PDB file of C-alpha atoms and ligand atoms in Angstrom:
ATOM      1  CA  UNK A   1       0.000   0.000   0.000  1.00 80.00           C
ATOM      2  CA  UNK A   2       1.320   3.433  -0.973  1.00 93.00           C
ATOM      3  CA  UNK A   3       1.771   5.812   1.917  1.00 96.00           C
ATOM      4  CA  UNK A   4      -0.420   8.930   1.848  1.00 98.00           C
ATOM      5  CA  UNK A   5       1.036  12.378   1.308  1.00 98.00           C
ATOM      6  CA  UNK A   6       1.170  14.990   4.033  1.00 98.00           C
ATOM      7  CA  UNK A   7       0.380  18.581   3.017  1.00 98.00           C
ATOM      8  CA  UNK A   8       0.356  21.604   5.314  1.00 98.00           C
ATOM      9  CA  UNK A   9      -0.920  25.143   4.820  1.00 98.00           C
ATOM     10  CA  UNK A  10       0.943  27.902   6.596  1.00 98.00           C
ATOM     11  CA  UNK A  11       0.935  31.674   6.791  1.00 96.00           C
ATOM     12  CA  UNK A  12       0.179  34.564   9.117  1.00 92.00           C
ATOM     13  CA  UNK A  13      -3.215  35.675  10.390  1.00 87.00           C
ATOM     14  CA  UNK A  14      -6.106  35.724   7.918  1.00 85.00           C
ATOM     15  CA  UNK A  15      -4.097  34.587   4.897  1.00 90.00           C
ATOM     16  CA  UNK A  16      -6.875  32.322   3.568  1.00 93.00           C
ATOM     17  CA  UNK A  17      -5.495  28.973   4.768  1.00 95.00           C
ATOM     18  CA  UNK A  18      -8.782  27.494   5.937  1.00 94.00           C
ATOM     19  CA  UNK A  19     -10.592  28.262   2.661  1.00 96.00           C
ATOM     20  CA  UNK A  20      -7.755  26.819   0.601  1.00 98.00           C
ATOM     21  CA  UNK A  21      -7.502  23.741   2.823  1.00 98.00           C
ATOM     22  CA  UNK A  22     -11.160  22.930   2.078  1.00 98.00           C
ATOM     23  CA  UNK A  23     -10.827  23.618  -1.641  1.00 98.00           C
ATOM     24  CA  UNK A  24      -7.751  21.454  -2.014  1.00 98.00           C
ATOM     25  CA  UNK A  25      -9.452  18.602  -0.162  1.00 98.00           C
ATOM     26  CA  UNK A  26     -12.390  18.804  -2.567  1.00 98.00           C
ATOM     27  CA  UNK A  27     -10.100  18.697  -5.579  1.00 98.00           C
ATOM     28  CA  UNK A  28      -8.173  15.708  -4.254  1.00 98.00           C
ATOM     29  CA  UNK A  29     -11.409  13.866  -3.503  1.00 98.00           C
ATOM     30  CA  UNK A  30     -12.611  14.591  -7.033  1.00 97.00           C
ATOM     31  CA  UNK A  31      -9.357  13.057  -8.273  1.00 96.00           C
ATOM     32  CA  UNK A  32     -10.220   9.904  -6.297  1.00 97.00           C
ATOM     33  CA  UNK A  33      -7.666  10.468  -3.529  1.00 97.00           C
ATOM     34  CA  UNK A  34      -8.806   9.748   0.035  1.00 98.00           C
ATOM     35  CA  UNK A  35      -8.066  12.740   2.241  1.00 98.00           C
ATOM     36  CA  UNK A  36      -8.342  13.802   5.861  1.00 98.00           C
ATOM     37  CA  UNK A  37      -8.581  17.508   6.673  1.00 98.00           C
ATOM     38  CA  UNK A  38      -7.332  18.647  10.023  1.00 98.00           C
ATOM     39  CA  UNK A  39      -5.887  21.672  11.793  1.00 97.00           C
ATOM     40  CA  UNK A  40      -3.543  22.838  14.525  1.00 97.00           C
ATOM     41  CA  UNK A  41      -4.050  23.429  17.229  1.00 95.00           C
ATOM     42  CA  UNK A  42      -6.863  20.908  16.986  1.00 94.00           C
ATOM     43  CA  UNK A  43      -7.693  17.720  15.159  1.00 95.00           C
ATOM     44  CA  UNK A  44      -8.110  15.648  18.342  1.00 97.00           C
ATOM     45  CA  UNK A  45     -10.040  16.209  21.589  1.00 96.00           C
ATOM     46  CA  UNK A  46      -6.763  17.207  23.322  1.00 95.00           C
ATOM     47  CA  UNK A  47      -5.880  19.513  20.429  1.00 96.00           C
ATOM     48  CA  UNK A  48      -9.282  21.192  20.407  1.00 96.00           C
ATOM     49  CA  UNK A  49      -9.027  21.717  24.182  1.00 95.00           C
ATOM     50  CA  UNK A  50      -5.603  23.301  23.688  1.00 94.00           C
ATOM     51  CA  UNK A  51      -7.085  25.576  21.002  1.00 93.00           C
ATOM     52  CA  UNK A  52      -9.853  26.681  23.334  1.00 93.00           C
ATOM     53  CA  UNK A  53      -7.429  27.252  26.179  1.00 91.00           C
ATOM     54  CA  UNK A  54      -4.984  29.258  24.105  1.00 88.00           C
ATOM     55  CA  UNK A  55      -7.637  31.369  22.409  1.00 85.00           C
ATOM     56  CA  UNK A  56      -9.320  32.156  25.718  1.00 84.00           C
ATOM     57  CA  UNK A  57      -6.381  33.010  27.967  1.00 80.00           C
ATOM     58  CA  UNK A  58      -3.062  33.246  26.250  1.00 82.00           C
ATOM     59  CA  UNK A  59      -0.426  31.913  28.657  1.00 88.00           C
ATOM     60  CA  UNK A  60       1.926  34.491  30.118  1.00 89.00           C
ATOM     61  CA  UNK A  61       5.085  32.550  29.342  1.00 94.00           C
ATOM     62  CA  UNK A  62       5.724  31.666  25.661  1.00 94.00           C
ATOM     63  CA  UNK A  63       7.301  28.381  26.798  1.00 97.00           C
ATOM     64  CA  UNK A  64       3.961  27.312  28.323  1.00 96.00           C
ATOM     65  CA  UNK A  65       2.346  27.990  25.006  1.00 95.00           C
ATOM     66  CA  UNK A  66       5.055  26.155  23.051  1.00 97.00           C
ATOM     67  CA  UNK A  67       4.656  23.068  25.208  1.00 98.00           C
ATOM     68  CA  UNK A  68       0.890  23.123  24.814  1.00 97.00           C
ATOM     69  CA  UNK A  69       1.232  23.271  21.030  1.00 97.00           C
ATOM     70  CA  UNK A  70       3.803  20.453  21.191  1.00 98.00           C
ATOM     71  CA  UNK A  71       1.531  18.311  23.374  1.00 97.00           C
ATOM     72  CA  UNK A  72      -1.366  18.823  20.987  1.00 98.00           C
ATOM     73  CA  UNK A  73       0.920  17.943  18.069  1.00 98.00           C
ATOM     74  CA  UNK A  74       2.129  14.676  19.624  1.00 98.00           C
ATOM     75  CA  UNK A  75      -1.460  13.595  20.080  1.00 98.00           C
ATOM     76  CA  UNK A  76      -2.345  14.733  16.575  1.00 98.00           C
ATOM     77  CA  UNK A  77       0.524  12.781  14.986  1.00 98.00           C
ATOM     78  CA  UNK A  78      -0.201   9.591  16.891  1.00 98.00           C
ATOM     79  CA  UNK A  79      -3.948   9.453  16.658  1.00 97.00           C
ATOM     80  CA  UNK A  80      -4.752  11.143  13.331  1.00 98.00           C
ATOM     81  CA  UNK A  81      -1.852  11.928  11.006  1.00 98.00           C
ATOM     82  CA  UNK A  82       0.320   8.780  11.128  1.00 98.00           C
ATOM     83  CA  UNK A  83      -2.576   6.292  10.998  1.00 98.00           C
ATOM     84  CA  UNK A  84      -4.053   8.111   7.986  1.00 98.00           C
ATOM     85  CA  UNK A  85      -0.731   8.230   6.099  1.00 98.00           C
ATOM     86  CA  UNK A  86      -0.111   4.560   6.917  1.00 98.00           C
ATOM     87  CA  UNK A  87      -3.402   3.531   5.335  1.00 98.00           C
ATOM     88  CA  UNK A  88      -2.703   5.548   2.177  1.00 98.00           C
ATOM     89  CA  UNK A  89      -4.912   8.514   3.024  1.00 98.00           C
ATOM     90  CA  UNK A  90      -3.586  11.989   2.307  1.00 98.00           C
ATOM     91  CA  UNK A  91      -3.586  14.508   5.158  1.00 98.00           C
ATOM     92  CA  UNK A  92      -4.018  18.265   4.846  1.00 98.00           C
ATOM     93  CA  UNK A  93      -3.352  20.273   7.991  1.00 98.00           C
ATOM     94  CA  UNK A  94      -4.274  23.919   8.403  1.00 97.00           C
ATOM     95  CA  UNK A  95      -1.064  24.994  10.244  1.00 97.00           C
ATOM     96  CA  UNK A  96       1.693  22.751  11.563  1.00 98.00           C
ATOM     97  CA  UNK A  97       5.379  22.984  12.565  1.00 98.00           C
ATOM     98  CA  UNK A  98       6.124  26.182  10.677  1.00 98.00           C
ATOM     99  CA  UNK A  99       3.553  28.068  12.742  1.00 98.00           C
ATOM    100  CA  UNK A 100       5.487  27.064  15.861  1.00 98.00           C
ATOM    101  CA  UNK A 101       8.795  28.056  14.293  1.00 98.00           C
ATOM    102  CA  UNK A 102       7.422  31.453  13.315  1.00 97.00           C
ATOM    103  CA  UNK A 103       5.064  32.367  16.184  1.00 95.00           C
ATOM    104  CA  UNK A 104       6.920  30.842  19.141  1.00 96.00           C
ATOM    105  CA  UNK A 105      10.375  31.088  17.551  1.00 97.00           C
ATOM    106  CA  UNK A 106      10.534  34.296  15.587  1.00 96.00           C
ATOM    107  CA  UNK A 107       7.746  36.277  17.227  1.00 93.00           C
ATOM    108  CA  UNK A 108       8.225  35.208  20.850  1.00 93.00           C
ATOM    109  CA  UNK A 109      11.940  34.487  20.751  1.00 96.00           C
ATOM    110  CA  UNK A 110      12.121  30.856  21.823  1.00 98.00           C
ATOM    111  CA  UNK A 111      15.395  29.217  20.893  1.00 97.00           C
ATOM    112  CA  UNK A 112      15.353  27.382  17.598  1.00 97.00           C
ATOM    113  CA  UNK A 113      17.206  24.332  18.933  1.00 98.00           C
ATOM    114  CA  UNK A 114      14.524  23.791  21.588  1.00 98.00           C
ATOM    115  CA  UNK A 115      11.788  23.947  18.952  1.00 98.00           C
ATOM    116  CA  UNK A 116      13.729  21.549  16.716  1.00 98.00           C
ATOM    117  CA  UNK A 117      14.151  19.091  19.583  1.00 98.00           C
ATOM    118  CA  UNK A 118      10.418  19.122  20.205  1.00 98.00           C
ATOM    119  CA  UNK A 119       9.831  18.492  16.490  1.00 98.00           C
ATOM    120  CA  UNK A 120      12.146  15.495  16.666  1.00 98.00           C
ATOM    121  CA  UNK A 121      10.095  13.929  19.428  1.00 97.00           C
ATOM    122  CA  UNK A 122       6.674  14.767  18.062  1.00 98.00           C
ATOM    123  CA  UNK A 123       6.934  14.771  14.263  1.00 98.00           C
ATOM    124  CA  UNK A 124      10.089  13.030  12.988  1.00 98.00           C
ATOM    125  CA  UNK A 125      10.352  11.265  10.612  1.00 98.00           C
ATOM    126  CA  UNK A 126       6.930  12.282   9.298  1.00 98.00           C
ATOM    127  CA  UNK A 127       7.626  15.854   8.241  1.00 98.00           C
ATOM    128  CA  UNK A 128       5.223  17.314   5.659  1.00 98.00           C
ATOM    129  CA  UNK A 129       5.819  16.307   2.035  1.00 98.00           C
ATOM    130  CA  UNK A 130       4.637  19.701   0.858  1.00 98.00           C
ATOM    131  CA  UNK A 131       4.000  22.982   2.645  1.00 98.00           C
ATOM    132  CA  UNK A 132       1.983  25.700   0.937  1.00 98.00           C
ATOM    133  CA  UNK A 133       2.808  29.079   2.422  1.00 98.00           C
ATOM    134  CA  UNK A 134       0.145  31.702   1.751  1.00 98.00           C
ATOM    135  CA  UNK A 135       1.700  35.136   1.612  1.00 97.00           C
ATOM    136  CA  UNK A 136      -0.268  38.371   1.968  1.00 94.00           C
ATOM    137  CA  UNK A 137       1.005  41.929   2.556  1.00 93.00           C
ATOM    138  CA  UNK A 138       1.079  42.873   6.243  1.00 88.00           C
ATOM    139  CA  UNK A 139      -1.500  45.677   5.924  1.00 88.00           C
ATOM    140  CA  UNK A 140      -3.917  43.292   4.196  1.00 86.00           C
ATOM    141  CA  UNK A 141      -3.446  40.832   7.077  1.00 79.00           C
ATOM    142  CA  UNK A 142      -4.388  43.533   9.593  1.00 79.00           C
ATOM    143  CA  UNK A 143      -7.471  44.533   7.586  1.00 83.00           C
ATOM    144  CA  UNK A 144      -8.646  40.961   7.174  1.00 82.00           C
ATOM    145  CA  UNK A 145      -8.073  40.189  10.853  1.00 75.00           C
ATOM    146  CA  UNK A 146      -9.965  43.370  11.763  1.00 77.00           C
ATOM    147  CA  UNK A 147     -12.956  42.495   9.635  1.00 82.00           C
ATOM    148  CA  UNK A 148     -13.043  39.031  11.207  1.00 77.00           C
ATOM    149  CA  UNK A 149     -12.943  40.443  14.719  1.00 69.00           C
ATOM    150  CA  UNK A 150      -9.826  38.495  15.719  1.00 61.00           C
ATOM    151  CA  UNK A 151      -7.899  41.573  16.696  1.00 52.00           C
ATOM    152  CA  UNK A 152      -7.197  40.718  20.293  1.00 51.00           C
ATOM    153  CA  UNK A 153      -5.431  37.500  19.339  1.00 59.00           C
ATOM    154  CA  UNK A 154      -1.654  37.319  19.080  1.00 61.00           C
ATOM    155  CA  UNK A 155      -1.214  41.073  18.801  1.00 60.00           C
ATOM    156  CA  UNK A 156      -3.031  40.864  15.475  1.00 64.00           C
ATOM    157  CA  UNK A 157      -3.726  44.591  15.559  1.00 67.00           C
ATOM    158  CA  UNK A 158      -0.064  45.493  15.148  1.00 80.00           C
ATOM    159  CA  UNK A 159       1.326  45.839  11.651  1.00 87.00           C
ATOM    160  CA  UNK A 160       4.771  44.920  13.020  1.00 90.00           C
ATOM    161  CA  UNK A 161       3.394  41.556  14.095  1.00 88.00           C
ATOM    162  CA  UNK A 162       2.110  40.811  10.608  1.00 89.00           C
ATOM    163  CA  UNK A 163       5.400  41.945   9.129  1.00 93.00           C
ATOM    164  CA  UNK A 164       7.395  39.680  11.445  1.00 94.00           C
ATOM    165  CA  UNK A 165       5.123  36.724  10.717  1.00 93.00           C
ATOM    166  CA  UNK A 166       5.346  37.295   6.993  1.00 96.00           C
ATOM    167  CA  UNK A 167       9.115  37.543   7.142  1.00 97.00           C
ATOM    168  CA  UNK A 168       9.327  34.368   9.233  1.00 97.00           C
ATOM    169  CA  UNK A 169       7.316  32.348   6.747  1.00 98.00           C
ATOM    170  CA  UNK A 170       9.270  33.798   3.805  1.00 98.00           C
ATOM    171  CA  UNK A 171      12.516  32.757   5.502  1.00 98.00           C
ATOM    172  CA  UNK A 172      11.260  29.177   5.808  1.00 98.00           C
ATOM    173  CA  UNK A 173      10.149  29.129   2.149  1.00 98.00           C
ATOM    174  CA  UNK A 174      13.626  30.280   1.113  1.00 98.00           C
ATOM    175  CA  UNK A 175      15.460  27.872   3.415  1.00 98.00           C
ATOM    176  CA  UNK A 176      13.459  24.793   2.410  1.00 98.00           C
ATOM    177  CA  UNK A 177      12.547  25.138  -1.260  1.00 97.00           C
ATOM    178  CA  UNK A 178      12.203  21.380  -1.743  1.00 96.00           C
ATOM    179  CA  UNK A 179       9.360  21.227   0.821  1.00 98.00           C
ATOM    180  CA  UNK A 180       7.793  24.679   0.602  1.00 98.00           C
ATOM    181  CA  UNK A 181       5.954  26.551  -2.126  1.00 98.00           C
ATOM    182  CA  UNK A 182       5.180  30.213  -1.652  1.00 98.00           C
ATOM    183  CA  UNK A 183       1.736  31.195  -2.923  1.00 98.00           C
ATOM    184  CA  UNK A 184       0.500  34.741  -3.447  1.00 97.00           C
ATOM    185  CA  UNK A 185      -2.486  34.842  -1.086  1.00 96.00           C
ATOM    186  CA  UNK A 186      -3.402  38.350  -2.193  1.00 95.00           C
ATOM    187  CA  UNK A 187      -4.812  37.047  -5.479  1.00 96.00           C
ATOM    188  CA  UNK A 188      -8.553  36.257  -5.807  1.00 96.00           C
ATOM    189  CA  UNK A 189      -9.530  33.063  -3.994  1.00 96.00           C
ATOM    190  CA  UNK A 190     -10.029  31.113  -7.245  1.00 98.00           C
ATOM    191  CA  UNK A 191      -6.559  32.092  -8.492  1.00 98.00           C
ATOM    192  CA  UNK A 192      -4.998  31.022  -5.203  1.00 98.00           C
ATOM    193  CA  UNK A 193      -6.837  27.711  -5.540  1.00 98.00           C
ATOM    194  CA  UNK A 194      -5.368  27.246  -9.034  1.00 98.00           C
ATOM    195  CA  UNK A 195      -1.855  28.023  -7.814  1.00 98.00           C
ATOM    196  CA  UNK A 196      -2.275  25.559  -4.947  1.00 98.00           C
ATOM    197  CA  UNK A 197      -3.458  22.849  -7.320  1.00 98.00           C
ATOM    198  CA  UNK A 198      -0.532  23.486  -9.657  1.00 98.00           C
ATOM    199  CA  UNK A 199       1.904  23.115  -6.762  1.00 98.00           C
ATOM    200  CA  UNK A 200       0.286  19.884  -5.567  1.00 98.00           C
ATOM    201  CA  UNK A 201       0.209  18.469  -9.094  1.00 97.00           C
ATOM    202  CA  UNK A 202       3.843  19.321  -9.735  1.00 96.00           C
ATOM    203  CA  UNK A 203       5.186  18.123  -6.390  1.00 96.00           C
ATOM    204  CA  UNK A 204       3.002  15.205  -5.439  1.00 96.00           C
ATOM    205  CA  UNK A 205       0.578  13.955  -8.058  1.00 90.00           C
ATOM    206  CA  UNK A 206       3.148  13.065 -10.705  1.00 79.00           C
ATOM    207  CA  UNK A 207       5.064  10.870  -8.253  1.00 66.00           C
ATOM    208  CA  UNK A 208       1.870   9.400  -6.728  1.00 55.00           C
ATOM    209  CA  UNK A 209       0.852   7.810 -10.075  1.00 53.00           C
TER     210      UNK A 209
HETATM  211  P1  LIG B 301      -5.887  29.960  13.424  1.00 52.51           P
HETATM  212  O1  LIG B 301      -5.372  28.682  12.925  1.00 52.51           O
HETATM  213  O2  LIG B 301      -7.354  29.980  13.566  1.00 52.51           O
HETATM  214  O3  LIG B 301      -5.293  31.105  12.702  1.00 52.51           O
HETATM  215  O4  LIG B 301      -5.439  30.145  14.958  1.00 52.51           O
HETATM  216  C1  LIG B 301      -4.384  29.529  15.522  1.00 52.51           C
HETATM  217  C2  LIG B 301      -3.520  30.539  16.238  1.00 52.51           C
HETATM  218  O5  LIG B 301      -2.523  29.804  16.950  1.00 52.51           O
HETATM  219  C3  LIG B 301      -2.799  31.473  15.309  1.00 52.51           C
HETATM  220  O6  LIG B 301      -2.738  32.769  15.863  1.00 52.51           O
HETATM  221  C4  LIG B 301      -1.410  30.912  15.230  1.00 52.51           C
HETATM  222  C5  LIG B 301      -1.242  30.242  16.565  1.00 52.51           C
HETATM  223  N1  LIG B 301      -0.320  29.103  16.554  1.00 52.51           N
HETATM  224  C6  LIG B 301       0.911  29.233  17.167  1.00 52.51           C
HETATM  225  O7  LIG B 301       1.218  30.293  17.723  1.00 52.51           O
HETATM  226  N2  LIG B 301       1.761  28.171  17.171  1.00 52.51           N
HETATM  227  C7  LIG B 301       1.453  26.979  16.594  1.00 52.51           C
HETATM  228  O8  LIG B 301       2.256  26.040  16.616  1.00 52.51           O
HETATM  229  C8  LIG B 301       0.169  26.852  15.951  1.00 52.51           C
HETATM  230  C9  LIG B 301      -0.213  25.557  15.308  1.00 52.51           C
HETATM  231  C10 LIG B 301      -0.674  27.935  15.955  1.00 52.51           C
END
Protein backbone atom coordinates (compact mmCIF):
# COMPACT_ATOMS: atom_id res chain seq x y z
CA UNK A 1 0.00 0.00 0.00
CA UNK A 2 1.32 3.43 -0.97
CA UNK A 3 1.77 5.81 1.92
CA UNK A 4 -0.42 8.93 1.85
CA UNK A 5 1.04 12.38 1.31
CA UNK A 6 1.17 14.99 4.03
CA UNK A 7 0.38 18.58 3.02
CA UNK A 8 0.36 21.60 5.31
CA UNK A 9 -0.92 25.14 4.82
CA UNK A 10 0.94 27.90 6.60
CA UNK A 11 0.93 31.67 6.79
CA UNK A 12 0.18 34.56 9.12
CA UNK A 13 -3.21 35.67 10.39
CA UNK A 14 -6.11 35.72 7.92
CA UNK A 15 -4.10 34.59 4.90
CA UNK A 16 -6.87 32.32 3.57
CA UNK A 17 -5.50 28.97 4.77
CA UNK A 18 -8.78 27.49 5.94
CA UNK A 19 -10.59 28.26 2.66
CA UNK A 20 -7.76 26.82 0.60
CA UNK A 21 -7.50 23.74 2.82
CA UNK A 22 -11.16 22.93 2.08
CA UNK A 23 -10.83 23.62 -1.64
CA UNK A 24 -7.75 21.45 -2.01
CA UNK A 25 -9.45 18.60 -0.16
CA UNK A 26 -12.39 18.80 -2.57
CA UNK A 27 -10.10 18.70 -5.58
CA UNK A 28 -8.17 15.71 -4.25
CA UNK A 29 -11.41 13.87 -3.50
CA UNK A 30 -12.61 14.59 -7.03
CA UNK A 31 -9.36 13.06 -8.27
CA UNK A 32 -10.22 9.90 -6.30
CA UNK A 33 -7.67 10.47 -3.53
CA UNK A 34 -8.81 9.75 0.03
CA UNK A 35 -8.07 12.74 2.24
CA UNK A 36 -8.34 13.80 5.86
CA UNK A 37 -8.58 17.51 6.67
CA UNK A 38 -7.33 18.65 10.02
CA UNK A 39 -5.89 21.67 11.79
CA UNK A 40 -3.54 22.84 14.52
CA UNK A 41 -4.05 23.43 17.23
CA UNK A 42 -6.86 20.91 16.99
CA UNK A 43 -7.69 17.72 15.16
CA UNK A 44 -8.11 15.65 18.34
CA UNK A 45 -10.04 16.21 21.59
CA UNK A 46 -6.76 17.21 23.32
CA UNK A 47 -5.88 19.51 20.43
CA UNK A 48 -9.28 21.19 20.41
CA UNK A 49 -9.03 21.72 24.18
CA UNK A 50 -5.60 23.30 23.69
CA UNK A 51 -7.08 25.58 21.00
CA UNK A 52 -9.85 26.68 23.33
CA UNK A 53 -7.43 27.25 26.18
CA UNK A 54 -4.98 29.26 24.10
CA UNK A 55 -7.64 31.37 22.41
CA UNK A 56 -9.32 32.16 25.72
CA UNK A 57 -6.38 33.01 27.97
CA UNK A 58 -3.06 33.25 26.25
CA UNK A 59 -0.43 31.91 28.66
CA UNK A 60 1.93 34.49 30.12
CA UNK A 61 5.09 32.55 29.34
CA UNK A 62 5.72 31.67 25.66
CA UNK A 63 7.30 28.38 26.80
CA UNK A 64 3.96 27.31 28.32
CA UNK A 65 2.35 27.99 25.01
CA UNK A 66 5.06 26.15 23.05
CA UNK A 67 4.66 23.07 25.21
CA UNK A 68 0.89 23.12 24.81
CA UNK A 69 1.23 23.27 21.03
CA UNK A 70 3.80 20.45 21.19
CA UNK A 71 1.53 18.31 23.37
CA UNK A 72 -1.37 18.82 20.99
CA UNK A 73 0.92 17.94 18.07
CA UNK A 74 2.13 14.68 19.62
CA UNK A 75 -1.46 13.60 20.08
CA UNK A 76 -2.34 14.73 16.58
CA UNK A 77 0.52 12.78 14.99
CA UNK A 78 -0.20 9.59 16.89
CA UNK A 79 -3.95 9.45 16.66
CA UNK A 80 -4.75 11.14 13.33
CA UNK A 81 -1.85 11.93 11.01
CA UNK A 82 0.32 8.78 11.13
CA UNK A 83 -2.58 6.29 11.00
CA UNK A 84 -4.05 8.11 7.99
CA UNK A 85 -0.73 8.23 6.10
CA UNK A 86 -0.11 4.56 6.92
CA UNK A 87 -3.40 3.53 5.34
CA UNK A 88 -2.70 5.55 2.18
CA UNK A 89 -4.91 8.51 3.02
CA UNK A 90 -3.59 11.99 2.31
CA UNK A 91 -3.59 14.51 5.16
CA UNK A 92 -4.02 18.27 4.85
CA UNK A 93 -3.35 20.27 7.99
CA UNK A 94 -4.27 23.92 8.40
CA UNK A 95 -1.06 24.99 10.24
CA UNK A 96 1.69 22.75 11.56
CA UNK A 97 5.38 22.98 12.56
CA UNK A 98 6.12 26.18 10.68
CA UNK A 99 3.55 28.07 12.74
CA UNK A 100 5.49 27.06 15.86
CA UNK A 101 8.80 28.06 14.29
CA UNK A 102 7.42 31.45 13.32
CA UNK A 103 5.06 32.37 16.18
CA UNK A 104 6.92 30.84 19.14
CA UNK A 105 10.38 31.09 17.55
CA UNK A 106 10.53 34.30 15.59
CA UNK A 107 7.75 36.28 17.23
CA UNK A 108 8.23 35.21 20.85
CA UNK A 109 11.94 34.49 20.75
CA UNK A 110 12.12 30.86 21.82
CA UNK A 111 15.39 29.22 20.89
CA UNK A 112 15.35 27.38 17.60
CA UNK A 113 17.21 24.33 18.93
CA UNK A 114 14.52 23.79 21.59
CA UNK A 115 11.79 23.95 18.95
CA UNK A 116 13.73 21.55 16.72
CA UNK A 117 14.15 19.09 19.58
CA UNK A 118 10.42 19.12 20.21
CA UNK A 119 9.83 18.49 16.49
CA UNK A 120 12.15 15.50 16.67
CA UNK A 121 10.10 13.93 19.43
CA UNK A 122 6.67 14.77 18.06
CA UNK A 123 6.93 14.77 14.26
CA UNK A 124 10.09 13.03 12.99
CA UNK A 125 10.35 11.26 10.61
CA UNK A 126 6.93 12.28 9.30
CA UNK A 127 7.63 15.85 8.24
CA UNK A 128 5.22 17.31 5.66
CA UNK A 129 5.82 16.31 2.03
CA UNK A 130 4.64 19.70 0.86
CA UNK A 131 4.00 22.98 2.65
CA UNK A 132 1.98 25.70 0.94
CA UNK A 133 2.81 29.08 2.42
CA UNK A 134 0.15 31.70 1.75
CA UNK A 135 1.70 35.14 1.61
CA UNK A 136 -0.27 38.37 1.97
CA UNK A 137 1.00 41.93 2.56
CA UNK A 138 1.08 42.87 6.24
CA UNK A 139 -1.50 45.68 5.92
CA UNK A 140 -3.92 43.29 4.20
CA UNK A 141 -3.45 40.83 7.08
CA UNK A 142 -4.39 43.53 9.59
CA UNK A 143 -7.47 44.53 7.59
CA UNK A 144 -8.65 40.96 7.17
CA UNK A 145 -8.07 40.19 10.85
CA UNK A 146 -9.97 43.37 11.76
CA UNK A 147 -12.96 42.49 9.63
CA UNK A 148 -13.04 39.03 11.21
CA UNK A 149 -12.94 40.44 14.72
CA UNK A 150 -9.83 38.50 15.72
CA UNK A 151 -7.90 41.57 16.70
CA UNK A 152 -7.20 40.72 20.29
CA UNK A 153 -5.43 37.50 19.34
CA UNK A 154 -1.65 37.32 19.08
CA UNK A 155 -1.21 41.07 18.80
CA UNK A 156 -3.03 40.86 15.48
CA UNK A 157 -3.73 44.59 15.56
CA UNK A 158 -0.06 45.49 15.15
CA UNK A 159 1.33 45.84 11.65
CA UNK A 160 4.77 44.92 13.02
CA UNK A 161 3.39 41.56 14.09
CA UNK A 162 2.11 40.81 10.61
CA UNK A 163 5.40 41.95 9.13
CA UNK A 164 7.39 39.68 11.45
CA UNK A 165 5.12 36.72 10.72
CA UNK A 166 5.35 37.29 6.99
CA UNK A 167 9.11 37.54 7.14
CA UNK A 168 9.33 34.37 9.23
CA UNK A 169 7.32 32.35 6.75
CA UNK A 170 9.27 33.80 3.80
CA UNK A 171 12.52 32.76 5.50
CA UNK A 172 11.26 29.18 5.81
CA UNK A 173 10.15 29.13 2.15
CA UNK A 174 13.63 30.28 1.11
CA UNK A 175 15.46 27.87 3.42
CA UNK A 176 13.46 24.79 2.41
CA UNK A 177 12.55 25.14 -1.26
CA UNK A 178 12.20 21.38 -1.74
CA UNK A 179 9.36 21.23 0.82
CA UNK A 180 7.79 24.68 0.60
CA UNK A 181 5.95 26.55 -2.13
CA UNK A 182 5.18 30.21 -1.65
CA UNK A 183 1.74 31.20 -2.92
CA UNK A 184 0.50 34.74 -3.45
CA UNK A 185 -2.49 34.84 -1.09
CA UNK A 186 -3.40 38.35 -2.19
CA UNK A 187 -4.81 37.05 -5.48
CA UNK A 188 -8.55 36.26 -5.81
CA UNK A 189 -9.53 33.06 -3.99
CA UNK A 190 -10.03 31.11 -7.25
CA UNK A 191 -6.56 32.09 -8.49
CA UNK A 192 -5.00 31.02 -5.20
CA UNK A 193 -6.84 27.71 -5.54
CA UNK A 194 -5.37 27.25 -9.03
CA UNK A 195 -1.85 28.02 -7.81
CA UNK A 196 -2.28 25.56 -4.95
CA UNK A 197 -3.46 22.85 -7.32
CA UNK A 198 -0.53 23.49 -9.66
CA UNK A 199 1.90 23.12 -6.76
CA UNK A 200 0.29 19.88 -5.57
CA UNK A 201 0.21 18.47 -9.09
CA UNK A 202 3.84 19.32 -9.74
CA UNK A 203 5.19 18.12 -6.39
CA UNK A 204 3.00 15.21 -5.44
CA UNK A 205 0.58 13.95 -8.06
CA UNK A 206 3.15 13.07 -10.71
CA UNK A 207 5.06 10.87 -8.25
CA UNK A 208 1.87 9.40 -6.73
CA UNK A 209 0.85 7.81 -10.08
P1 LIG B 1 -5.89 29.96 13.42
O1 LIG B 1 -5.37 28.68 12.93
O2 LIG B 1 -7.35 29.98 13.57
O3 LIG B 1 -5.29 31.11 12.70
O4 LIG B 1 -5.44 30.15 14.96
C1 LIG B 1 -4.38 29.53 15.52
C2 LIG B 1 -3.52 30.54 16.24
O5 LIG B 1 -2.52 29.80 16.95
C3 LIG B 1 -2.80 31.47 15.31
O6 LIG B 1 -2.74 32.77 15.86
C4 LIG B 1 -1.41 30.91 15.23
C5 LIG B 1 -1.24 30.24 16.56
N1 LIG B 1 -0.32 29.10 16.55
C6 LIG B 1 0.91 29.23 17.17
O7 LIG B 1 1.22 30.29 17.72
N2 LIG B 1 1.76 28.17 17.17
C7 LIG B 1 1.45 26.98 16.59
O8 LIG B 1 2.26 26.04 16.62
C8 LIG B 1 0.17 26.85 15.95
C9 LIG B 1 -0.21 25.56 15.31
C10 LIG B 1 -0.67 27.93 15.95
